[in-house]
Coordinates of N, CA and C in Angstrom, one line a residue:
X177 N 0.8 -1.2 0.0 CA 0.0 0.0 0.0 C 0.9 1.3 0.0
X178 N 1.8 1.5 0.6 CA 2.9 2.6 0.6 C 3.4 3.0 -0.6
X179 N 3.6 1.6 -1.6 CA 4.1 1.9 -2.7 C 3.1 3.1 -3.8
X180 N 1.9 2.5 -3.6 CA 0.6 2.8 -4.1 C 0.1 3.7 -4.4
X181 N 0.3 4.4 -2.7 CA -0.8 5.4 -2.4 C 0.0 6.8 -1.8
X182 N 1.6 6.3 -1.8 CA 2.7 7.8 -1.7 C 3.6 7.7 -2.8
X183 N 4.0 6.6 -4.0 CA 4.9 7.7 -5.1 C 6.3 6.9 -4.7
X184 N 6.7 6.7 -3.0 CA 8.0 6.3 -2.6 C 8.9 5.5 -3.4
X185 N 10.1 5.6 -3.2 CA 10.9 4.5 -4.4 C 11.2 3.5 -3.1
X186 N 11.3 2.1 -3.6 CA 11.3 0.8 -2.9 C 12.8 1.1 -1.7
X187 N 13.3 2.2 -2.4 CA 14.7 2.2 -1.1 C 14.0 3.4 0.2
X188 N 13.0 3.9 -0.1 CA 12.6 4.8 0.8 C 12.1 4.2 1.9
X189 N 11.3 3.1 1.0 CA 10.4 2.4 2.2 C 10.7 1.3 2.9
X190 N 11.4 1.0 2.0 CA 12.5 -0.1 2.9 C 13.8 0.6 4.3
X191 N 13.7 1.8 4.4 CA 14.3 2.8 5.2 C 13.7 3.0 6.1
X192 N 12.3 3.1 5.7 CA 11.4 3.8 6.7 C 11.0 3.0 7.9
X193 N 11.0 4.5 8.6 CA 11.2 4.0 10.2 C 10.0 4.4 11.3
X194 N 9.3 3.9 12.3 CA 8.0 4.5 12.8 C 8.1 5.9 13.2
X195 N 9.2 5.6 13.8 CA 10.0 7.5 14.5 C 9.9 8.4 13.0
X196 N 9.6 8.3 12.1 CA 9.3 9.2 10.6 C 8.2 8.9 10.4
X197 N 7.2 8.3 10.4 CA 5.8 8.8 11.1 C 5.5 9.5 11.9
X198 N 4.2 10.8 11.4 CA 3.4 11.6 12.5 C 2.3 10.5 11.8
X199 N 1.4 9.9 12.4 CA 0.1 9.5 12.7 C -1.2 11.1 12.7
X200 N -1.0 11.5 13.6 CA -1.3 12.8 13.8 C -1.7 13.8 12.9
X201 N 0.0 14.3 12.1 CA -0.1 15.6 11.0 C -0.8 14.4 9.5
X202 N -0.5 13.1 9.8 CA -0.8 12.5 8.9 C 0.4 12.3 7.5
X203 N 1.7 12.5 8.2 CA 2.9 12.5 7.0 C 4.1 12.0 7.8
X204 N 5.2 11.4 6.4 CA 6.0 10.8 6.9 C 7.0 11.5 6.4
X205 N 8.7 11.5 7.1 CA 9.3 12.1 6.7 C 10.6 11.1 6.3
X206 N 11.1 11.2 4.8 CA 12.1 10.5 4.8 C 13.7 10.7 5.1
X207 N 14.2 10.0 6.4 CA 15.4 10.4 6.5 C 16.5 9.6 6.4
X208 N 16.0 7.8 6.0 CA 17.1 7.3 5.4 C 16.4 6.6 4.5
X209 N 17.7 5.9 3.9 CA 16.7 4.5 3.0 C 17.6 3.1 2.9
X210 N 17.3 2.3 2.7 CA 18.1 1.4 2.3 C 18.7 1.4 0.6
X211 N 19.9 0.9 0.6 CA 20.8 1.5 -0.5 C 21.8 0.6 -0.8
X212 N 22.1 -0.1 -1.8 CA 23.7 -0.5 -2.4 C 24.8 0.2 -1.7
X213 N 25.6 -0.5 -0.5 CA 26.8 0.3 0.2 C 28.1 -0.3 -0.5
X214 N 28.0 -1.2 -1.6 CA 29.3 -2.0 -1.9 C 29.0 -2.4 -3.5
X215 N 30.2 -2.5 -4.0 CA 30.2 -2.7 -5.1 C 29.8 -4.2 -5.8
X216 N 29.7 -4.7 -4.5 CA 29.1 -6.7 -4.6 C 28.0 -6.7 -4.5
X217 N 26.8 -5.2 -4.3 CA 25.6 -5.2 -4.4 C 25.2 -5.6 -2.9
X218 N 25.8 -5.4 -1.5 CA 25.2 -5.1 -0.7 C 24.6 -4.3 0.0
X219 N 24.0 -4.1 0.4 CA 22.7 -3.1 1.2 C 22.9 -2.9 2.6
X220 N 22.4 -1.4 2.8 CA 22.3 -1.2 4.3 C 21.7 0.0 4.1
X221 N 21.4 0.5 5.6 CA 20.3 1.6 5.6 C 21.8 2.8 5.9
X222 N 21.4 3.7 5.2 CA 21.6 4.7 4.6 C 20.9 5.9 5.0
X223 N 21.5 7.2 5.9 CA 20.8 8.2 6.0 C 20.4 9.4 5.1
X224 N 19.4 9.6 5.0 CA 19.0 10.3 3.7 C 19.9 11.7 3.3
X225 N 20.6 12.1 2.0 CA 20.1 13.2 1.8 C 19.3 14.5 2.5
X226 N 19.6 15.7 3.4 CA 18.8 16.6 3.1 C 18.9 17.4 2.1
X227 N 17.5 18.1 1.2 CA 17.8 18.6 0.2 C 17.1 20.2 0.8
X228 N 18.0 21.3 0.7 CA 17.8 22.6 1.0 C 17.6 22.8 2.1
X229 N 18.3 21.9 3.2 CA 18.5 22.3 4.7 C 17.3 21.3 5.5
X230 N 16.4 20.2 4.5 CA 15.5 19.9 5.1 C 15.0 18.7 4.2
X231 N 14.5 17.5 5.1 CA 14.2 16.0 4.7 C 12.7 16.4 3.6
X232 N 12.4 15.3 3.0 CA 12.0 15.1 2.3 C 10.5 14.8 2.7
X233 N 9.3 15.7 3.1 CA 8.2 14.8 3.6 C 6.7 14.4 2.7
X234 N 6.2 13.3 2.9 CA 5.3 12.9 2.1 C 4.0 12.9 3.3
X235 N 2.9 12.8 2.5 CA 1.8 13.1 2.7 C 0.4 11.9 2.7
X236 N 0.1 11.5 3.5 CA -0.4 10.3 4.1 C -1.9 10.2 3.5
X237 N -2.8 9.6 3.0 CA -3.9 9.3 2.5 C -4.4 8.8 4.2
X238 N -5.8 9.1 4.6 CA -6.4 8.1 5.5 C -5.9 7.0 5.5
X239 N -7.0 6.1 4.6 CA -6.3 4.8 4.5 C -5.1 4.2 4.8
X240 N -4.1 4.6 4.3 CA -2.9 4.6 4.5 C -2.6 4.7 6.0
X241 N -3.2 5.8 6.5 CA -2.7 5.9 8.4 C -3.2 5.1 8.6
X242 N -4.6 4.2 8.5 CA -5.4 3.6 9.2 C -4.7 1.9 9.2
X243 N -3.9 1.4 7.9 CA -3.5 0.6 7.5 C -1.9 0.6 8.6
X244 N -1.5 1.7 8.5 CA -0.2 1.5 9.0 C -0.3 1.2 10.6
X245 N -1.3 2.2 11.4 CA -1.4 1.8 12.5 C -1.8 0.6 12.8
X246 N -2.8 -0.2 12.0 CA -2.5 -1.8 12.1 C -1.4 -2.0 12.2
X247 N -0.7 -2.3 10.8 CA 0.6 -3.1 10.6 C 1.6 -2.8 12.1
X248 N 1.6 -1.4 12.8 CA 2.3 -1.3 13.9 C 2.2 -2.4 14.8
X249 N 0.8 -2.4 15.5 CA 0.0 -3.4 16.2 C 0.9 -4.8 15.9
X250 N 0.9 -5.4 14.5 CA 1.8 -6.2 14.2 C 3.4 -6.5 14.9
X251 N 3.4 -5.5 13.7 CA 5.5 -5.4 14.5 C 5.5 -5.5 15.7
X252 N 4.8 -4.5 16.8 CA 5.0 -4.7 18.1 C 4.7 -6.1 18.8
X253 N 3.6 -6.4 18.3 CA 3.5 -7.7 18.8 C 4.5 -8.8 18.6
X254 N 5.2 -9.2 17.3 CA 6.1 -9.6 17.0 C 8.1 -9.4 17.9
X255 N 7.7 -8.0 18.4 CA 8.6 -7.4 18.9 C 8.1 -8.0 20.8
X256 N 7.3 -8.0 20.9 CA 7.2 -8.8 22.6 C 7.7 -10.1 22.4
X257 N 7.0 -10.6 21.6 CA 7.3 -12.2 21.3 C 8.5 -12.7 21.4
X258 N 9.6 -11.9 20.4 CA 10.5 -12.9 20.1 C 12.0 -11.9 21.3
X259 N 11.4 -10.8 22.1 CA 12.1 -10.6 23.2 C 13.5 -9.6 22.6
X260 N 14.4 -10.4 23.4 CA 16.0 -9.8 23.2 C 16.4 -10.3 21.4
X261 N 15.2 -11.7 21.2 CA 16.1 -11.5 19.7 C 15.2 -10.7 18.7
X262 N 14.8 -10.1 19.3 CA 14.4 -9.1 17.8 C 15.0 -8.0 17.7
X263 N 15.6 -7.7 16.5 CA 16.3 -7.1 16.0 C 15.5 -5.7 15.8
X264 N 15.4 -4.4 16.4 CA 14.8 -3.4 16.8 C 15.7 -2.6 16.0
X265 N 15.0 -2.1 14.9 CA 15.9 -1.2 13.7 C 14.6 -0.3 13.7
X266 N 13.7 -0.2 14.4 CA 12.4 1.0 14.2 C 11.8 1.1 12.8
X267 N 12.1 -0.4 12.4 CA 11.7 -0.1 10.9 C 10.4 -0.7 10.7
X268 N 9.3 0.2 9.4 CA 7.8 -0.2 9.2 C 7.8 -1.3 7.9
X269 N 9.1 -1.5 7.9 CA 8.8 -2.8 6.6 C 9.9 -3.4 6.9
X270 N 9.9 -4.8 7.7 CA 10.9 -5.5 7.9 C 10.7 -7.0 8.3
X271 N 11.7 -7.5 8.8 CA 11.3 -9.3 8.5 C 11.1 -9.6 10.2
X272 N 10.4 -10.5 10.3 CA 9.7 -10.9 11.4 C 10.8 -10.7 12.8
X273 N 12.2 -10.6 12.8 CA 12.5 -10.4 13.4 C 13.1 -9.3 13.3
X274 N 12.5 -8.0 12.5 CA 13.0 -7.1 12.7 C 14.4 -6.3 12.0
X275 N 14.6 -6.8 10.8 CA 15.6 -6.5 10.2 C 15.2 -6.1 9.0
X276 N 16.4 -5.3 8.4 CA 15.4 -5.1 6.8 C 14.9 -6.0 6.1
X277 N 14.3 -5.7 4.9 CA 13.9 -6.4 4.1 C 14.7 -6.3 2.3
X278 N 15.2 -7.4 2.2 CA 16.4 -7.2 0.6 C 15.2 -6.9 -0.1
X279 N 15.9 -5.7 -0.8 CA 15.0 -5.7 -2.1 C 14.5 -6.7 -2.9
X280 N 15.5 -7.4 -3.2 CA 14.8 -8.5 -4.0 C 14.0 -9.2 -3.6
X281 N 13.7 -9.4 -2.4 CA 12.5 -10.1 -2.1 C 11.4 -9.3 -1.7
X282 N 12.0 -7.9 -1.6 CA 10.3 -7.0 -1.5 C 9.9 -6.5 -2.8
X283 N 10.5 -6.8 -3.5 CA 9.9 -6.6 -5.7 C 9.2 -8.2 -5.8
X284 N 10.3 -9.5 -5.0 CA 9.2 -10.7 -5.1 C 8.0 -10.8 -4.4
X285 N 7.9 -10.1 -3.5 CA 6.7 -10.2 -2.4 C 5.8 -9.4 -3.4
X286 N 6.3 -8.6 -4.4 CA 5.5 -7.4 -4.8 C 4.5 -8.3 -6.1
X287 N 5.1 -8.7 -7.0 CA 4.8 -9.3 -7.9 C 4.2 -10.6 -7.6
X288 N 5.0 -11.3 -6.5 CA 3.7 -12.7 -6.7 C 1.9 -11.8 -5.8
X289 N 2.2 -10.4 -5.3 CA 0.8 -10.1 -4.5 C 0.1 -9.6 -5.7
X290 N 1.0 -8.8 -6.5 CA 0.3 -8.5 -7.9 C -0.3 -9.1 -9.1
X291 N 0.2 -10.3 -9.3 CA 0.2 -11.7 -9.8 C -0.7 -12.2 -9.5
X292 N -1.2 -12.5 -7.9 CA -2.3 -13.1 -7.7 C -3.7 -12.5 -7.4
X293 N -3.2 -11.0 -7.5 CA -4.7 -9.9 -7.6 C -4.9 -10.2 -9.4
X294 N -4.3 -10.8 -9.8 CA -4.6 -10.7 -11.7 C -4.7 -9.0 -12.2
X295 N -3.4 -8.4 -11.4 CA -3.0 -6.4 -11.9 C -2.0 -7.0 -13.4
X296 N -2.1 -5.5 -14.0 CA -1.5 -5.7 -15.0 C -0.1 -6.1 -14.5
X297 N 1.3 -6.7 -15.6 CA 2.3 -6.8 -15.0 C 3.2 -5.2 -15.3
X298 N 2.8 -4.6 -13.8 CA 3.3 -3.2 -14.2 C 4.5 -3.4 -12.9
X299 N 6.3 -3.1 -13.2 CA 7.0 -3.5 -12.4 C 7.1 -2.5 -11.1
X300 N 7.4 -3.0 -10.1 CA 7.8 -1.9 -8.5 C 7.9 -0.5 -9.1
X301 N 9.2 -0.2 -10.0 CA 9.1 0.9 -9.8 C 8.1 1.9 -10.7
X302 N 7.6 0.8 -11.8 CA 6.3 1.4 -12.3 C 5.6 2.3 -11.0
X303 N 4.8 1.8 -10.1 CA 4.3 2.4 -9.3 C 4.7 4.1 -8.5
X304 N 6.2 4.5 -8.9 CA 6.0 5.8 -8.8 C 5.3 6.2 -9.9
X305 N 6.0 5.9 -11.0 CA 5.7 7.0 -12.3 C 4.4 6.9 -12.3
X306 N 3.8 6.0 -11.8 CA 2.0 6.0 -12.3 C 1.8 7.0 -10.8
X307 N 2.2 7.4 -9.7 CA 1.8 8.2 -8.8 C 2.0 9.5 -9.4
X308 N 3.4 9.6 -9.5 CA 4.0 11.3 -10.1 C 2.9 11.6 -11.6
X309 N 2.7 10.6 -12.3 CA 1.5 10.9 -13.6 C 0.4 11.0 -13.1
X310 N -0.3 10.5 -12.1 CA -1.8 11.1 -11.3 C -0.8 12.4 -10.6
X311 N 0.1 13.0 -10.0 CA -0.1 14.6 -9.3 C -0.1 15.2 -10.6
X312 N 0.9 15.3 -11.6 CA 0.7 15.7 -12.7 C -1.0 16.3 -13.5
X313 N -1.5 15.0 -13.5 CA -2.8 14.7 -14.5 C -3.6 15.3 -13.3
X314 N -3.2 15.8 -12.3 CA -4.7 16.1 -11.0 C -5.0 18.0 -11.5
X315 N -3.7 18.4 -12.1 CA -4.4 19.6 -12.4 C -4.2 20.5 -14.4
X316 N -4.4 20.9 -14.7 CA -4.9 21.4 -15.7 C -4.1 22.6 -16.2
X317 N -2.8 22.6 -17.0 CA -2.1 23.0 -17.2 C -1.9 23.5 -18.5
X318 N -1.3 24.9 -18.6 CA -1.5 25.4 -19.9 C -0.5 25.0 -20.9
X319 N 0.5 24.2 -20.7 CA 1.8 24.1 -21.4 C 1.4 22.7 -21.6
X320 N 1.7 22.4 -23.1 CA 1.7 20.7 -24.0 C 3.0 20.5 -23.9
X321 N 4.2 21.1 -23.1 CA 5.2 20.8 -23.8 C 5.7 20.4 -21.6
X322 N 5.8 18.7 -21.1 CA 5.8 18.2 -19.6 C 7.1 18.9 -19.2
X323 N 8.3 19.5 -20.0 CA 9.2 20.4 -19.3 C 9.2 21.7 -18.9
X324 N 8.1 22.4 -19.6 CA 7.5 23.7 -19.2 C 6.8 23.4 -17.7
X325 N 5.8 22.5 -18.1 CA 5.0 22.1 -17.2 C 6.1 22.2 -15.7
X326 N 6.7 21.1 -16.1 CA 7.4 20.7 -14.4 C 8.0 21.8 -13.7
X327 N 9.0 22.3 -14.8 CA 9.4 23.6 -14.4 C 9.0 25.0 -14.1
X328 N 7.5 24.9 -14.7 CA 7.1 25.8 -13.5 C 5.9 25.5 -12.7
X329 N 5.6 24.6 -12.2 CA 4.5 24.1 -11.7 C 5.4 22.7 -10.5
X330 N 6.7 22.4 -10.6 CA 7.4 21.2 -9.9 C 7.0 21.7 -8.6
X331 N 7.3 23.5 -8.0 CA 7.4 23.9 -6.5 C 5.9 23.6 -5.9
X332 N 5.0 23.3 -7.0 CA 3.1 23.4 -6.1 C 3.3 21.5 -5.7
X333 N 4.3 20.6 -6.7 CA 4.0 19.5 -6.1 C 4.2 19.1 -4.8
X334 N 5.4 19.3 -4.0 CA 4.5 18.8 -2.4 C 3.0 19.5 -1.8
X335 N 2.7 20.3 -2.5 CA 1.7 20.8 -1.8 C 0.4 20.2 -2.6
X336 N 0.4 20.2 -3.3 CA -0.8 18.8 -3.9 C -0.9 17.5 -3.1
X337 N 0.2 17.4 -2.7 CA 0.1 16.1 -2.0 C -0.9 16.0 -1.6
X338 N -1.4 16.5 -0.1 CA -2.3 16.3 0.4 C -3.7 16.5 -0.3
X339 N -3.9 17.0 -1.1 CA -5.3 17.2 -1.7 C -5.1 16.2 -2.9
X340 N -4.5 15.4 -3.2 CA -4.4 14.3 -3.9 C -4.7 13.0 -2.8
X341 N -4.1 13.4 -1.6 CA -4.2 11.9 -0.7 C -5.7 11.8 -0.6
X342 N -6.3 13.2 -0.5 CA -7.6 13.2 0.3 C -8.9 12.5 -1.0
X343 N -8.3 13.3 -2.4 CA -9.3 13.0 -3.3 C -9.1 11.3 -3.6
X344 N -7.4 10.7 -3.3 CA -7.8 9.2 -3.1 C -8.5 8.5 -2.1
X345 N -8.2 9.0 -1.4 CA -9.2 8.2 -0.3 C -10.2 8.2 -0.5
X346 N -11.4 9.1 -0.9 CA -12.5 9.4 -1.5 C -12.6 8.7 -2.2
X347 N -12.1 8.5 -3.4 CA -12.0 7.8 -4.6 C -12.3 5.7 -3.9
X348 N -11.6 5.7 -3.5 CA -11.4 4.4 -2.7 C -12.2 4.1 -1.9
X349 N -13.0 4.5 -1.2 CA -14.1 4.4 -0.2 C -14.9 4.7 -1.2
X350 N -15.1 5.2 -2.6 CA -16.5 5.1 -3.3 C -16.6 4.1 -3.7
X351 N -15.1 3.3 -4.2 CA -15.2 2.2 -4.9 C -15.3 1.1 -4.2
X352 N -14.6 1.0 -3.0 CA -15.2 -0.6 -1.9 C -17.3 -0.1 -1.3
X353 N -17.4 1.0 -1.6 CA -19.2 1.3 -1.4 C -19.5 0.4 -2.3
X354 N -19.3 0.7 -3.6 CA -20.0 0.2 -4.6 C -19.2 -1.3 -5.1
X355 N -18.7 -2.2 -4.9 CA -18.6 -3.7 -4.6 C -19.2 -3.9 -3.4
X356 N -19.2 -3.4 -2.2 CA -19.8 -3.8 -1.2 C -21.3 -3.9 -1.2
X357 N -22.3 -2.4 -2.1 CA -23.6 -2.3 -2.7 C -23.5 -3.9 -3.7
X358 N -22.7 -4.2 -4.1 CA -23.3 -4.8 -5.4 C -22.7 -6.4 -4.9
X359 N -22.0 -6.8 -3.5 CA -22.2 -7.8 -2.9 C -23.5 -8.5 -2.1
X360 N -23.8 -7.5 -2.0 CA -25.0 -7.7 -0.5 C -26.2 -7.6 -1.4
X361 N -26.8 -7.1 -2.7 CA -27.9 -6.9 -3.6 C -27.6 -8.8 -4.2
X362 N -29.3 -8.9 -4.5 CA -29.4 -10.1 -4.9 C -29.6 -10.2 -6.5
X363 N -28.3 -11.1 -7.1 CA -28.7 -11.0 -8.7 C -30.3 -11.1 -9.3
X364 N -30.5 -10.2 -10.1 CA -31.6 -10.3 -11.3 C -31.6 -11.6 -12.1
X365 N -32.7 -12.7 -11.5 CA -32.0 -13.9 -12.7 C -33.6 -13.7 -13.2
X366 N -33.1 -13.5 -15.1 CA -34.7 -13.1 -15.6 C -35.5 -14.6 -16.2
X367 N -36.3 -14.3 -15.8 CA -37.3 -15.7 -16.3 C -38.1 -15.9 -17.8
X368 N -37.3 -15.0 -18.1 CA -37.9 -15.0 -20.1 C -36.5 -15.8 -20.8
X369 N -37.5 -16.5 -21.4 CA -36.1 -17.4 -22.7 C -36.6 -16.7 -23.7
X370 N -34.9 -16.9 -24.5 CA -34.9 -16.3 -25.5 C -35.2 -16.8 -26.8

């Protein structure tokens, strides 16, 4: 759902830590990520980048908070259970004991969940570009030519954020209404042959 519903690239959210959640303001801030530390293609978390004196923050959809505060419930419980051996890295996407999660297995986790919803085969990092093309496509711009566009219209994107998270959620709660209306209603079976 993170991938989905904020834009993040797979190293942001594999970084991401509960202490970079507000629940509250409803955004998260990114201040590390997981990253390539070696030229053999090993990984470790990595502290972000500040860009212009200040981290990177994204902007939370309901759903999204409501989802994550579960999944917390999770980890913590996971985190009593297994005691002194859990590996306590404060991270919101990690393996049962608490440690990151390899990319390669959170692109495979991604694809066999995608796979078995029957989604197109659109790959992980598909998933920004189709977020950054919904903030783009959410407003109505006078320039045909997307480098005009970005370049003067790039500074309103964090601030769309939120009025993008809000019109998804909306969007999403209309559409589980209407599978839920059209679960619970009893089929039309017509009694005329043809």
């Amino acid at each position: 759902k993170i991938s989905v519903l904020t834009g993040m690239r797979y190293g942001e959210i594999l970084g991401l830590r509960w202490s970079d959640v507000d629940f509250e303001r409803k955004i998260l801030t990114i201040r590390q990520t997981l990253s390539k530390i070696a030229d053999k293609g090993n990984h470790g978390l990595v502290p972000e980048a500040k860009t212009i004196n200040r981290f990177r923050t994204v902007n939370l959809p309901d759903r999204l908070v409501t989802s994550l505060i579960a999944h917390k419930g999770l980890i913590d419980h996971e985190r009593i259970v297994l005691g002194d051996k859990y590996d306590d890295n404060d991270l919101v996407v990690c393996t049962k004991n608490g440690s990151w999660v390899h990319p390669n297995n959170f692109r495979r986790s991604f694809n066999v969940t995608r796979d078995g919803l029957d989604l197109p085969k659109i790959p992980l990092k598909g998933l920004r570009h189709i977020h950054v093309t919904y903030l783009v496509s959410t407003r109505t711009v006078g320039s045909r030519n997307i480098k005009t566009t970005l370049g003067s219209y790039s500074h309103v994107l964090p601030s769309m954020q939120r009025e993008v998270a809000e019109k998804r959620d909306r969007l999403i709660a209309e559409c589980d209404r209407s599978v839920t209306v059209g679960l619970t209603q009893k089929p039309h079976i017509s009694t005329k042959t043809a």
